Amino acid sequence: FDELYKCLDKPLFKRFTRTNVIDYLRKFKSLNSVFICPICGNEIIKSNPYEARASLDHWQCKSKYQLSSVYWQNLVPMGEGCNKAPVKGANEVFWTNNDRTLRQTFFYPYTWNGEINIGFNCRSEPNEDDLIGDWEFSFIGQSQEHQDLIDKWNKFFRINDRWRSETLKEYLEVWYQLLAQYIITEGHKEDVNVHYRELLSSYRNSKNDFNLNPVSRVHWLFLNYLVEEAPEPLYESYKTLVISHINLI
């Protein structure tokens, strides 16, 4: 079956299936307007000749469900980070563990699973010893049954940890520089102190291309926290940081 899977891009296989990996991914993305990984919302689904294979996951892993290894409906488009081990890899989604001792209901990325409310909270504010601070995302469902699905999804794909340890951490290191440049571009270098909250809100609103830009959701959540929820001392300290950087430009 491993050899059969390798034939997905071969002309003979395409003659019978009427598609190949790249054509399948491009058509899937176009028909469904899905360009960002539906699992983490934080990676693009790649469909170029060099990386397309990594964007097709065997929802039922091919090492245990060989007959499904070349079944197109078992080949689920997703981001490479979600697809590869140790996140998904060959881990079971229909069982609570890889020993297959207990079946479970699991989230499926291409079925509407219900609205998820995403919370964002600062657990520990930045200080002189820790310039990043400690932040946490929360995912809240519409019912207990829905919440169970969300919790399994979050734990299995390590969404909170991956959003925090990579996307958010990298953004926290540079966001004030990007905001400072935005303020200067908008022509408010001289009166930034007067219009800062308005400019911060405008900058947040520019990060709403969630379906095209894989990191914009995490960036928006952080900026929205500053606009709507940040304690005044934290808000003012970040404001000072931004204005200080503007004065250096």
mmCIF file of C-alpha atoms in Angstrom:
data_model
loop_
_atom_site.group_PDB
_atom_site.id
_atom_site.type_symbol
_atom_site.label_atom_id
_atom_site.label_comp_id
_atom_site.label_asym_id
_atom_site.label_seq_id
_atom_site.Cartn_x
_atom_site.Cartn_y
_atom_site.Cartn_z
ATOM 1 C CA PHE A 1 0.000 0.000 0.000
ATOM 2 C CA ASP A 2 2.946 2.338 0.588
ATOM 3 C CA GLU A 3 3.955 1.862 -3.022
ATOM 4 C CA LEU A 4 0.370 2.433 -4.141
ATOM 5 C CA TYR A 5 0.223 5.714 -2.221
ATOM 6 C CA LYS A 6 3.398 6.849 -3.984
ATOM 7 C CA CYS A 7 1.560 6.439 -7.290
ATOM 8 C CA LEU A 8 -0.997 9.184 -6.607
ATOM 9 C CA ASP A 9 0.867 11.569 -8.907
ATOM 10 C CA LYS A 10 1.590 9.024 -11.639
ATOM 11 C CA PRO A 11 -0.153 9.375 -15.036
ATOM 12 C CA LEU A 12 -1.645 5.877 -14.827
ATOM 13 C CA PHE A 13 -3.245 6.576 -11.451
ATOM 14 C CA LYS A 14 -4.530 9.956 -12.631
ATOM 15 C CA ARG A 15 -6.168 8.258 -15.610
ATOM 16 C CA PHE A 16 -8.374 6.248 -13.241
ATOM 17 C CA THR A 17 -8.941 8.844 -10.494
ATOM 18 C CA ARG A 18 -9.039 11.863 -12.827
ATOM 19 C CA THR A 19 -6.906 13.892 -10.444
ATOM 20 C CA ASN A 20 -3.556 14.042 -8.641
ATOM 21 C CA VAL A 21 -2.323 15.592 -5.410
ATOM 22 C CA ILE A 22 -1.760 19.139 -6.691
ATOM 23 C CA ASP A 23 -4.916 19.261 -8.802
ATOM 24 C CA TYR A 24 -6.952 17.829 -5.934
ATOM 25 C CA LEU A 25 -5.664 20.415 -3.445
ATOM 26 C CA ARG A 26 -6.083 23.370 -5.783
ATOM 27 C CA LYS A 27 -9.602 22.370 -6.766
ATOM 28 C CA PHE A 28 -10.541 21.673 -3.149
ATOM 29 C CA LYS A 29 -9.292 25.073 -2.004
ATOM 30 C CA SER A 30 -11.020 26.892 -4.844
ATOM 31 C CA LEU A 31 -14.395 25.146 -4.532
ATOM 32 C CA ASN A 32 -14.550 25.502 -0.747
ATOM 33 C CA SER A 33 -12.731 28.846 -0.367
ATOM 34 C CA VAL A 34 -10.475 27.163 2.179
ATOM 35 C CA PHE A 35 -6.901 28.448 2.109
ATOM 36 C CA ILE A 36 -6.021 28.268 5.806
ATOM 37 C CA CYS A 37 -5.741 25.037 7.783
ATOM 38 C CA PRO A 38 -9.258 24.313 9.130
ATOM 39 C CA ILE A 39 -7.805 22.679 12.230
ATOM 40 C CA CYS A 40 -5.449 25.286 13.665
ATOM 41 C CA GLY A 41 -6.388 28.302 11.532
ATOM 42 C CA ASN A 42 -2.731 29.225 11.722
ATOM 43 C CA GLU A 43 -1.087 27.718 8.626
ATOM 44 C CA ILE A 44 -1.722 27.859 4.908
ATOM 45 C CA ILE A 45 -2.675 24.742 2.955
ATOM 46 C CA LYS A 46 0.174 24.456 0.482
ATOM 47 C CA SER A 47 -0.451 23.244 -3.058
ATOM 48 C CA ASN A 48 2.843 23.863 -4.811
ATOM 49 C CA PRO A 49 4.775 20.978 -6.431
ATOM 50 C CA TYR A 50 7.335 20.838 -3.619
ATOM 51 C CA GLU A 51 5.174 20.848 -0.489
ATOM 52 C CA ALA A 52 1.712 19.656 -1.535
ATOM 53 C CA ARG A 53 2.123 16.129 -0.142
ATOM 54 C CA ALA A 54 2.612 17.514 3.374
ATOM 55 C CA SER A 55 -0.801 19.218 3.114
ATOM 56 C CA LEU A 56 -2.686 15.924 2.660
ATOM 57 C CA ASP A 57 -3.295 14.013 5.860
ATOM 58 C CA HIS A 58 -4.513 10.433 6.120
ATOM 59 C CA TRP A 59 -7.354 11.077 8.576
ATOM 60 C CA GLN A 60 -7.274 7.338 9.192
ATOM 61 C CA CYS A 61 -3.528 6.769 9.246
ATOM 62 C CA LYS A 62 -2.186 4.646 6.394
ATOM 63 C CA SER A 63 -0.059 2.480 8.697
ATOM 64 C CA LYS A 64 -3.194 1.034 10.327
ATOM 65 C CA TYR A 65 -5.886 1.549 7.693
ATOM 66 C CA GLN A 66 -4.090 0.557 4.498
ATOM 67 C CA LEU A 67 -7.208 0.296 2.335
ATOM 68 C CA SER A 68 -7.914 3.985 3.004
ATOM 69 C CA SER A 69 -4.402 5.122 2.086
ATOM 70 C CA VAL A 70 -5.374 6.025 -1.503
ATOM 71 C CA TYR A 71 -9.024 6.901 -0.861
ATOM 72 C CA TRP A 72 -9.362 10.589 -1.689
ATOM 73 C CA GLN A 73 -12.064 11.160 0.927
ATOM 74 C CA ASN A 74 -9.615 9.993 3.582
ATOM 75 C CA LEU A 75 -6.974 12.469 2.362
ATOM 76 C CA VAL A 76 -7.794 15.592 4.356
ATOM 77 C CA PRO A 77 -6.211 18.949 3.420
ATOM 78 C CA MET A 78 -4.579 20.610 6.430
ATOM 79 C CA GLY A 79 -1.463 22.500 7.466
ATOM 80 C CA GLU A 80 1.832 20.671 7.656
ATOM 81 C CA GLY A 81 2.235 21.416 11.370
ATOM 82 C CA CYS A 82 -1.089 19.736 12.170
ATOM 83 C CA ASN A 83 -0.368 16.829 9.837
ATOM 84 C CA LYS A 84 3.082 15.772 10.978
ATOM 85 C CA ALA A 85 4.187 13.967 14.129
ATOM 86 C CA PRO A 86 4.252 14.543 16.990
ATOM 87 C CA VAL A 87 0.967 16.432 16.542
ATOM 88 C CA LYS A 88 -1.107 14.091 14.398
ATOM 89 C CA GLY A 89 1.229 11.810 12.510
ATOM 90 C CA ALA A 90 -0.094 8.267 12.970
ATOM 91 C CA ASN A 91 -2.051 9.101 16.130
ATOM 92 C CA GLU A 92 -5.611 7.782 16.282
ATOM 93 C CA VAL A 93 -8.559 10.178 16.054
ATOM 94 C CA PHE A 94 -11.335 7.600 16.513
ATOM 95 C CA TRP A 95 -9.844 6.098 19.669
ATOM 96 C CA THR A 96 -8.848 7.651 22.977
ATOM 97 C CA ASN A 97 -5.330 6.219 22.600
ATOM 98 C CA ASN A 98 -3.165 4.473 20.044
ATOM 99 C CA ASP A 99 -3.820 1.097 21.668
ATOM 100 C CA ARG A 100 -7.419 1.462 20.473
ATOM 101 C CA THR A 101 -8.992 0.501 23.795
ATOM 102 C CA LEU A 102 -11.936 2.930 23.727
ATOM 103 C CA ARG A 103 -13.760 4.582 20.823
ATOM 104 C CA GLN A 104 -14.498 8.314 20.877
ATOM 105 C CA THR A 105 -16.421 10.972 18.968
ATOM 106 C CA PHE A 106 -13.951 13.385 17.441
ATOM 107 C CA PHE A 107 -13.926 16.755 15.725
ATOM 108 C CA TYR A 108 -13.934 16.614 11.900
ATOM 109 C CA PRO A 109 -12.458 19.733 10.260
ATOM 110 C CA TYR A 110 -14.772 19.856 7.239
ATOM 111 C CA THR A 111 -18.057 19.557 9.098
ATOM 112 C CA TRP A 112 -19.653 22.547 10.825
ATOM 113 C CA ASN A 113 -19.035 21.814 14.482
ATOM 114 C CA GLY A 114 -20.620 24.958 15.906
ATOM 115 C CA GLU A 115 -19.434 28.439 16.814
ATOM 116 C CA ILE A 116 -16.342 28.617 19.036
ATOM 117 C CA ASN A 117 -15.776 31.634 21.260
ATOM 118 C CA ILE A 118 -12.063 32.319 21.628
ATOM 119 C CA GLY A 119 -10.877 33.991 24.791
ATOM 120 C CA PHE A 120 -7.468 35.541 25.377
ATOM 121 C CA ASN A 121 -6.015 36.299 28.762
ATOM 122 C CA CYS A 122 -2.782 37.499 30.311
ATOM 123 C CA ARG A 123 -1.766 35.114 33.095
ATOM 124 C CA SER A 124 1.414 36.980 33.951
ATOM 125 C CA GLU A 125 2.231 40.492 32.750
ATOM 126 C CA PRO A 126 5.610 41.285 31.154
ATOM 127 C CA ASN A 127 8.276 42.652 33.467
ATOM 128 C CA GLU A 128 12.002 43.433 33.440
ATOM 129 C CA ASP A 129 12.893 39.756 33.811
ATOM 130 C CA ASP A 130 10.260 38.468 31.379
ATOM 131 C CA LEU A 131 9.579 40.826 28.480
ATOM 132 C CA ILE A 132 7.023 38.488 26.901
ATOM 133 C CA GLY A 133 4.795 37.545 29.852
ATOM 134 C CA ASP A 134 2.525 34.513 30.004
ATOM 135 C CA TRP A 135 -0.620 34.390 27.871
ATOM 136 C CA GLU A 136 -3.395 31.866 27.363
ATOM 137 C CA PHE A 137 -6.106 31.153 24.789
ATOM 138 C CA SER A 138 -9.410 29.552 25.763
ATOM 139 C CA PHE A 139 -11.891 27.865 23.444
ATOM 140 C CA ILE A 140 -15.508 27.868 24.578
ATOM 141 C CA GLY A 141 -18.302 25.845 22.985
ATOM 142 C CA GLN A 142 -22.088 26.154 22.835
ATOM 143 C CA SER A 143 -22.934 23.128 25.000
ATOM 144 C CA GLN A 144 -21.210 20.507 27.117
ATOM 145 C CA GLU A 145 -21.187 18.064 24.198
ATOM 146 C CA HIS A 146 -19.698 20.729 21.951
ATOM 147 C CA GLN A 147 -17.167 21.640 24.635
ATOM 148 C CA ASP A 148 -16.036 18.002 24.848
ATOM 149 C CA LEU A 149 -15.311 18.037 21.101
ATOM 150 C CA ILE A 150 -13.411 21.320 21.407
ATOM 151 C CA ASP A 151 -11.340 20.070 24.332
ATOM 152 C CA LYS A 152 -10.356 16.925 22.414
ATOM 153 C CA TRP A 153 -9.428 19.015 19.367
ATOM 154 C CA ASN A 154 -7.381 21.476 21.433
ATOM 155 C CA LYS A 155 -5.526 18.735 23.304
ATOM 156 C CA PHE A 156 -4.939 16.463 20.311
ATOM 157 C CA PHE A 157 -3.658 19.183 17.967
ATOM 158 C CA ARG A 158 -2.030 21.219 20.796
ATOM 159 C CA ILE A 159 -3.679 24.395 19.528
ATOM 160 C CA ASN A 160 -3.198 26.550 22.619
ATOM 161 C CA ASP A 161 0.454 25.553 23.001
ATOM 162 C CA ARG A 162 1.261 26.054 19.321
ATOM 163 C CA TRP A 163 -0.480 29.432 19.117
ATOM 164 C CA ARG A 164 1.339 30.630 22.231
ATOM 165 C CA SER A 165 4.823 29.197 21.750
ATOM 166 C CA GLU A 166 5.280 30.229 18.131
ATOM 167 C CA THR A 167 2.833 32.706 16.578
ATOM 168 C CA LEU A 168 2.128 34.812 19.660
ATOM 169 C CA LYS A 169 5.649 34.739 21.065
ATOM 170 C CA GLU A 170 7.144 35.897 17.768
ATOM 171 C CA TYR A 171 4.545 38.650 17.436
ATOM 172 C CA LEU A 172 5.077 39.923 20.980
ATOM 173 C CA GLU A 173 8.719 40.504 20.127
ATOM 174 C CA VAL A 174 7.973 42.843 17.215
ATOM 175 C CA TRP A 175 4.341 44.077 17.354
ATOM 176 C CA TYR A 176 5.190 47.483 18.885
ATOM 177 C CA GLN A 177 7.676 48.121 16.056
ATOM 178 C CA LEU A 178 5.024 47.257 13.453
ATOM 179 C CA LEU A 179 2.454 49.454 15.193
ATOM 180 C CA ALA A 180 4.942 52.321 15.384
ATOM 181 C CA GLN A 181 5.560 52.061 11.654
ATOM 182 C CA TYR A 182 1.800 51.942 11.011
ATOM 183 C CA ILE A 183 1.267 55.116 13.068
ATOM 184 C CA ILE A 184 3.996 56.948 11.163
ATOM 185 C CA THR A 185 2.575 55.779 7.823
ATOM 186 C CA GLU A 186 -0.852 57.086 8.890
ATOM 187 C CA GLY A 187 0.738 60.495 9.493
ATOM 188 C CA HIS A 188 0.342 60.636 13.292
ATOM 189 C CA LYS A 189 3.944 60.693 14.485
ATOM 190 C CA GLU A 190 3.577 64.121 16.065
ATOM 191 C CA ASP A 191 0.162 63.639 17.709
ATOM 192 C CA VAL A 192 0.320 59.954 18.561
ATOM 193 C CA ASN A 193 -0.300 60.597 22.251
ATOM 194 C CA VAL A 194 -3.689 62.143 21.445
ATOM 195 C CA HIS A 195 -4.840 59.519 18.929
ATOM 196 C CA TYR A 196 -3.117 56.419 20.278
ATOM 197 C CA ARG A 197 -6.212 54.380 21.218
ATOM 198 C CA GLU A 198 -7.913 55.232 17.942
ATOM 199 C CA LEU A 199 -4.780 54.201 16.011
ATOM 200 C CA LEU A 200 -4.413 50.998 18.027
ATOM 201 C CA SER A 201 -8.036 50.098 17.230
ATOM 202 C CA SER A 202 -7.512 50.854 13.557
ATOM 203 C CA TYR A 203 -4.378 48.718 13.489
ATOM 204 C CA ARG A 204 -6.263 45.856 15.170
ATOM 205 C CA ASN A 205 -9.053 46.108 12.591
ATOM 206 C CA SER A 206 -6.520 45.771 9.776
ATOM 207 C CA LYS A 207 -5.800 42.215 11.015
ATOM 208 C CA ASN A 208 -9.194 40.777 10.040
ATOM 209 C CA ASP A 209 -8.163 38.717 6.997
ATOM 210 C CA PHE A 210 -8.508 35.471 8.958
ATOM 211 C CA ASN A 211 -9.307 33.344 5.896
ATOM 212 C CA LEU A 212 -6.194 34.379 3.969
ATOM 213 C CA ASN A 213 -3.499 35.329 6.467
ATOM 214 C CA PRO A 214 -2.648 32.388 8.740
ATOM 215 C CA VAL A 215 -1.368 34.428 11.699
ATOM 216 C CA SER A 216 -3.825 37.335 11.651
ATOM 217 C CA ARG A 217 -6.300 35.743 14.105
ATOM 218 C CA VAL A 218 -3.694 35.416 16.857
ATOM 219 C CA HIS A 219 -2.419 38.938 16.169
ATOM 220 C CA TRP A 220 -5.983 40.317 16.279
ATOM 221 C CA LEU A 221 -6.723 38.599 19.595
ATOM 222 C CA PHE A 222 -3.673 40.166 21.232
ATOM 223 C CA LEU A 223 -4.415 43.644 19.864
ATOM 224 C CA ASN A 224 -8.077 43.334 20.817
ATOM 225 C CA TYR A 225 -7.026 42.470 24.367
ATOM 226 C CA LEU A 226 -5.007 45.709 24.500
ATOM 227 C CA VAL A 227 -7.935 47.744 23.180
ATOM 228 C CA GLU A 228 -10.749 46.175 25.192
ATOM 229 C CA GLU A 229 -9.428 44.358 28.264
ATOM 230 C CA ALA A 230 -5.880 45.284 29.250
ATOM 231 C CA PRO A 231 -5.486 46.746 32.757
ATOM 232 C CA GLU A 232 -4.584 50.415 32.634
ATOM 233 C CA PRO A 233 -0.966 49.969 33.876
ATOM 234 C CA LEU A 234 -0.263 47.350 31.191
ATOM 235 C CA TYR A 235 -1.985 49.445 28.515
ATOM 236 C CA GLU A 236 0.061 52.530 29.463
ATOM 237 C CA SER A 237 3.357 50.614 29.621
ATOM 238 C CA TYR A 238 2.800 49.261 26.118
ATOM 239 C CA LYS A 239 1.782 52.737 24.914
ATOM 240 C CA THR A 240 5.044 54.135 26.292
ATOM 241 C CA LEU A 241 6.973 51.374 24.516
ATOM 242 C CA VAL A 242 5.330 52.183 21.180
ATOM 243 C CA ILE A 243 5.846 55.951 21.484
ATOM 244 C CA SER A 244 9.477 55.445 22.536
ATOM 245 C CA HIS A 245 10.074 53.398 19.406
ATOM 246 C CA ILE A 246 8.374 56.019 17.244
ATOM 247 C CA ASN A 247 10.776 58.636 18.599
ATOM 248 C CA LEU A 248 13.714 56.465 17.535
ATOM 249 C CA ILE A 249 12.544 56.248 13.919
#
